[in-house]
PDB file of C-alpha atoms in Angstrom:
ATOM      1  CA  UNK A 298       0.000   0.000   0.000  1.00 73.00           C
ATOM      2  CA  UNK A 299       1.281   3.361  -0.733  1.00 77.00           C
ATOM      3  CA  UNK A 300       0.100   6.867   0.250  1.00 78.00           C
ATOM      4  CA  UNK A 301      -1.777   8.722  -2.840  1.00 79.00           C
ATOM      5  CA  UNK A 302       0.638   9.778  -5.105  1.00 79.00           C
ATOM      6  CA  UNK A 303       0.555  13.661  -5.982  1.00 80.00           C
ATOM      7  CA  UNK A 304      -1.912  14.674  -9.111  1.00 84.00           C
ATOM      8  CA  UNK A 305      -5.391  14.552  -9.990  1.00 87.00           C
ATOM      9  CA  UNK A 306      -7.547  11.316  -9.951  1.00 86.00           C
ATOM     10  CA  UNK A 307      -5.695  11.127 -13.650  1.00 90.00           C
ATOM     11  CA  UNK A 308      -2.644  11.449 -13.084  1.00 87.00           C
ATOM     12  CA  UNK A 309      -3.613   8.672 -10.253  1.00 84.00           C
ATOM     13  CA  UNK A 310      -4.922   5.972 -12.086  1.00 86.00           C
ATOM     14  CA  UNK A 311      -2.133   6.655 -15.077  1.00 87.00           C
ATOM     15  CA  UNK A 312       0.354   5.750 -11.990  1.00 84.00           C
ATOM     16  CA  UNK A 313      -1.537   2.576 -10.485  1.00 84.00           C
ATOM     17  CA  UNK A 314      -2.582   1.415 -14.594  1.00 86.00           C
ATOM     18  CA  UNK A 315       2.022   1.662 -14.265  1.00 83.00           C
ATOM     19  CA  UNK A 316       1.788  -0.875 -11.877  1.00 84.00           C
ATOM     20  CA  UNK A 317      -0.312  -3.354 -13.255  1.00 84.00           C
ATOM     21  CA  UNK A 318       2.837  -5.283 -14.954  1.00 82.00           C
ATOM     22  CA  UNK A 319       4.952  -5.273 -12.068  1.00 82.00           C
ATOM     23  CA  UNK A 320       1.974  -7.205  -9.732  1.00 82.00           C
ATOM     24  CA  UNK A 321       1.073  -9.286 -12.481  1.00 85.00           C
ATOM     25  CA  UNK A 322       4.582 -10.555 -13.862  1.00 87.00           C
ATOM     26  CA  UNK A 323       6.689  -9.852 -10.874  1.00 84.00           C
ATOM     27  CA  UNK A 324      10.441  -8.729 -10.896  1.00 83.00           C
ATOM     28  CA  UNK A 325      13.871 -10.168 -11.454  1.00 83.00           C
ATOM     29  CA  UNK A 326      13.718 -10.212  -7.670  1.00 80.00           C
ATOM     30  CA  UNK A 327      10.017 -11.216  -6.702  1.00 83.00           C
ATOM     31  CA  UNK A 328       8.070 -13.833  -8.431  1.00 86.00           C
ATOM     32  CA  UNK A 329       3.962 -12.908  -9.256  1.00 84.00           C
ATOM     33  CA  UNK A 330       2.828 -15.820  -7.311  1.00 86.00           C
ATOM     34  CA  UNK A 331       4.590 -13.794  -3.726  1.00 84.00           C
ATOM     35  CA  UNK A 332       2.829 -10.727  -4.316  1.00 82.00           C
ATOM     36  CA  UNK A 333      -0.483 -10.862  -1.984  1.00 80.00           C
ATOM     37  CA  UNK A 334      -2.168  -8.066  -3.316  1.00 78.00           C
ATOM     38  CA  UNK A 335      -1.806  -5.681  -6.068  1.00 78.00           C
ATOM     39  CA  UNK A 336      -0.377  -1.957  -5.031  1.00 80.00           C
ATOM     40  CA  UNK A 337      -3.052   0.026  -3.500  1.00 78.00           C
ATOM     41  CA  UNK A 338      -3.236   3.796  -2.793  1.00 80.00           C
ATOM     42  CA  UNK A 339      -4.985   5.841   0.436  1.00 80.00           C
ATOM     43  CA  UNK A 340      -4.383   8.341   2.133  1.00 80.00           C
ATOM     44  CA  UNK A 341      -1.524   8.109   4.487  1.00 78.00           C
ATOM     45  CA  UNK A 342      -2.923  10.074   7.159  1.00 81.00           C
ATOM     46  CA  UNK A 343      -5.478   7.712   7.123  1.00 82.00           C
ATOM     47  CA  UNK A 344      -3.350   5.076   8.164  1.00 80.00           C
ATOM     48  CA  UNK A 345      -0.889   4.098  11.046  1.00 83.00           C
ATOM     49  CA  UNK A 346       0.640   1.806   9.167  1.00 80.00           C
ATOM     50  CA  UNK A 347       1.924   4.506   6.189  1.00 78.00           C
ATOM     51  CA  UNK A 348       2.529   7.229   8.573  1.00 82.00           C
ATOM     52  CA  UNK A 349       4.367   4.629  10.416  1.00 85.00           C
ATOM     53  CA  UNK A 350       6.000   3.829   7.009  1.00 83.00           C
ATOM     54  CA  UNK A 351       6.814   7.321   6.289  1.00 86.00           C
ATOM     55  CA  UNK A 352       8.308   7.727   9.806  1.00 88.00           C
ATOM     56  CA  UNK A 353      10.945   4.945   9.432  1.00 91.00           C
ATOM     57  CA  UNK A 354      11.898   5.532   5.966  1.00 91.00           C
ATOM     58  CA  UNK A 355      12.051   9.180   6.614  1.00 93.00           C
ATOM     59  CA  UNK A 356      14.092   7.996   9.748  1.00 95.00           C
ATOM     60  CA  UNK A 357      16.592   5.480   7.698  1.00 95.00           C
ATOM     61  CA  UNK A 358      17.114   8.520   4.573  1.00 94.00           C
ATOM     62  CA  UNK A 359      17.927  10.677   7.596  1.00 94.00           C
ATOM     63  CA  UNK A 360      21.149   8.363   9.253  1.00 94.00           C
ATOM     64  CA  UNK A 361      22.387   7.610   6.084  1.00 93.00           C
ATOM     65  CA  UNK A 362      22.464  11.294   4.570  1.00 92.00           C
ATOM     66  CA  UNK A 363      24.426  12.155   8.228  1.00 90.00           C
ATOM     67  CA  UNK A 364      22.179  14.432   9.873  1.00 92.00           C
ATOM     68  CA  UNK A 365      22.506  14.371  13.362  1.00 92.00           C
ATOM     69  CA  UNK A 366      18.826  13.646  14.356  1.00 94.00           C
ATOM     70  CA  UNK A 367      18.613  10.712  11.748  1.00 93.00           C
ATOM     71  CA  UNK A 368      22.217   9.100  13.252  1.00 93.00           C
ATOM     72  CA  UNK A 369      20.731   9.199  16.980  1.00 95.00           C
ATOM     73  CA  UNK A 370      18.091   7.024  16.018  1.00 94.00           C
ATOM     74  CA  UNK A 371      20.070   4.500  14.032  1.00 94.00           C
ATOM     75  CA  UNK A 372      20.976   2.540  17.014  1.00 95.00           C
ATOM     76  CA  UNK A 373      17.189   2.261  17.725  1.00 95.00           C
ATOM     77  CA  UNK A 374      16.791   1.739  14.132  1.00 95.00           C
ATOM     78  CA  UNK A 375      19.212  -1.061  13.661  1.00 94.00           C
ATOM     79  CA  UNK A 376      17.063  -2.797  16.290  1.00 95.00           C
ATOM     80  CA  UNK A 377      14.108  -3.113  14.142  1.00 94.00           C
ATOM     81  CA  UNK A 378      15.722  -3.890  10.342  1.00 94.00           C
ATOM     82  CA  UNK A 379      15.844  -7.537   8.849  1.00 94.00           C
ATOM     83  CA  UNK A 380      19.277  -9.234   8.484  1.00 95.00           C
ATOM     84  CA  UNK A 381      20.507 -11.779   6.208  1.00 93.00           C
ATOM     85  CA  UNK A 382      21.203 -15.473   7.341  1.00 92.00           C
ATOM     86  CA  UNK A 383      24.780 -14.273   8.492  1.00 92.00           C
ATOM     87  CA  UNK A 384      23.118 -11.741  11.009  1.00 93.00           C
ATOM     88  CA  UNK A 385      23.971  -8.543   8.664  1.00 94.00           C
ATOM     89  CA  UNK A 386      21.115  -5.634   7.450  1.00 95.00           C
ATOM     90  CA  UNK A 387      23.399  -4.348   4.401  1.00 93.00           C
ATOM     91  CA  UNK A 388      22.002  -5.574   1.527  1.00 89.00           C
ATOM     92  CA  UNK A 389      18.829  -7.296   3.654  1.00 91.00           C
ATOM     93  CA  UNK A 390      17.564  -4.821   5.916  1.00 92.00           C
ATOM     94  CA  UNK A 391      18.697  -1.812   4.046  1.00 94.00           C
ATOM     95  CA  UNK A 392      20.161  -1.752   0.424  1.00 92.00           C
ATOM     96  CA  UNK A 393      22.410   1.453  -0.599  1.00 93.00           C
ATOM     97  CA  UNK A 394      22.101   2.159  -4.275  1.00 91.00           C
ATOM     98  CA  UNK A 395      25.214   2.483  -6.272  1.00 92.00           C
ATOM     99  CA  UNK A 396      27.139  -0.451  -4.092  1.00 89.00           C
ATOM    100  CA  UNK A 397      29.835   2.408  -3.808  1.00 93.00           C
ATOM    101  CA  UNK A 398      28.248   3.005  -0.880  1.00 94.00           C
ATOM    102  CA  UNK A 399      28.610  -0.051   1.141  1.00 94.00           C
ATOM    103  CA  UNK A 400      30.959   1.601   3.584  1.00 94.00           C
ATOM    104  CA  UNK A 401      28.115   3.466   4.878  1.00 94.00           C
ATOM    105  CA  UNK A 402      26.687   0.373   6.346  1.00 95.00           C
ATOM    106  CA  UNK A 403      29.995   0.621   8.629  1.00 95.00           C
ATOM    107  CA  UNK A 404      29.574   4.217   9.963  1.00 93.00           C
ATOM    108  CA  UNK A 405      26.004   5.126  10.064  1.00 94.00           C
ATOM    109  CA  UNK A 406      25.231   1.121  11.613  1.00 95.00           C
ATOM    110  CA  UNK A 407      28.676   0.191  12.780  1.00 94.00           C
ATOM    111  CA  UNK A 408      28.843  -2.663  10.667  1.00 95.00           C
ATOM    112  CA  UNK A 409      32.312  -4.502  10.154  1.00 95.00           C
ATOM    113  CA  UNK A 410      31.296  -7.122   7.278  1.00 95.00           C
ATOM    114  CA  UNK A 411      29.178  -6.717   4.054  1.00 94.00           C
ATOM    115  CA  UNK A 412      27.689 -10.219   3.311  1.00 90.00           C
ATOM    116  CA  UNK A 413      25.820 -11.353   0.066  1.00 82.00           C
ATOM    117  CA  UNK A 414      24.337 -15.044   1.329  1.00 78.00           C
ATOM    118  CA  UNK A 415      23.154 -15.464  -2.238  1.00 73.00           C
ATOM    119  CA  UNK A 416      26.647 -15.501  -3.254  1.00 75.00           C
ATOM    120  CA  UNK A 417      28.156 -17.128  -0.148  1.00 77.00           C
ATOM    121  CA  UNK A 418      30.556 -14.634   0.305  1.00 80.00           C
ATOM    122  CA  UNK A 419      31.206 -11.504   2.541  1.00 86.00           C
ATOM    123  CA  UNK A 420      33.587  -8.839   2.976  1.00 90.00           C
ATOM    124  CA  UNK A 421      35.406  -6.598   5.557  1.00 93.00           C
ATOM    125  CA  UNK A 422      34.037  -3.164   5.732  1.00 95.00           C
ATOM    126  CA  UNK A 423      35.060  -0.091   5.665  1.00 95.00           C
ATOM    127  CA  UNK A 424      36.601  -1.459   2.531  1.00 94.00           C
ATOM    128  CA  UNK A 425      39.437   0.384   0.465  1.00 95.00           C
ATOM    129  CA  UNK A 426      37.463  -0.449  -2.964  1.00 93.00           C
ATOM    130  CA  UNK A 427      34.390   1.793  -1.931  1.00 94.00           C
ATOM    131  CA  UNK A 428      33.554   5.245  -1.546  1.00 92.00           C
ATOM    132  CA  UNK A 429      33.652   6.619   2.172  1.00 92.00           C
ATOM    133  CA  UNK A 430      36.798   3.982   3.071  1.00 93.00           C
ATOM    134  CA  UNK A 431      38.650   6.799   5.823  1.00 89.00           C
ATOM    135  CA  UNK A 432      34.677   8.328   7.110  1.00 86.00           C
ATOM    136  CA  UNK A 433      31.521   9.374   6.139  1.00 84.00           C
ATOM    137  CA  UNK A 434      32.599  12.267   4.235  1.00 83.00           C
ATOM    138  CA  UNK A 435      30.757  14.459   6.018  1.00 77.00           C
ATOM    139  CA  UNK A 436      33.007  17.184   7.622  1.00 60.00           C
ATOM    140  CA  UNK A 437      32.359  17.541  11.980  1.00 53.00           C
TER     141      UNK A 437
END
């Protein structure tokens, strides 16, 4: 379920028609026969469970950009994110998008290994052969 996306009742159903493929064939990643329902709109202050959404993801965006507010709740938030079979959230519980930023699992979650159980393999982290290797690059 996802809060109503901006637009007129248009611009609305062009957006959920969009979906349509992806909950009838699936992804590389997710197979049609997993997804339970198709995507659904409302209004998120309508719902817990969005605003709840919103709060978290708003929360997560937060620690990883640096700010200050968004890092003191990553311990809290660390808490509450799946992990992989080898007990890790990067890549699980939290995916960072280009993989140059792996090292950011290490300082925003204090994370010392970057593990891809599909693969069977795993890595020390921070790693020279990403972005962020010496700190966060954010400046005190």
């Amino acid at each position: 379920m996802f809060d109503k996306p901006g637009g007129d009742h248009q611009d609305e159903d062009a957006w959920i028609g969009g979906t349509l493929e992806l909950s009838s064939y699936g992804t590389e990643f997710i197979k049609p026969d997993e997804i339970v329902l198709p995507i659904l709109t409302a209004p998120s202050h309508h719902h817990e469970h969005l605003q709840l959404a919103d709060l978290v993801t708003g929360s997560v965006t937060a620690a990883v950009a640096g700010n200050k507010y968004g890092m003191a709740l990553a311990p809290e938030l660390k808490k509450i994110m799946h992990r992989n079979a080898y007990g890790y959230i990067g890549g699980a519980g939290l995916k960072l998008f280009p993989d140059d930023l792996t090292n950011l699992h290490h300082h925003v979650f204090g994370e010392d290994t970057f593990a891809k159980v599909a693969m069977n393999s795993g890595q020390g982290i921070p790693s020279q052969r990403y972005a962020y290797f010496e700190d966060d690059g954010l400046t005190s």
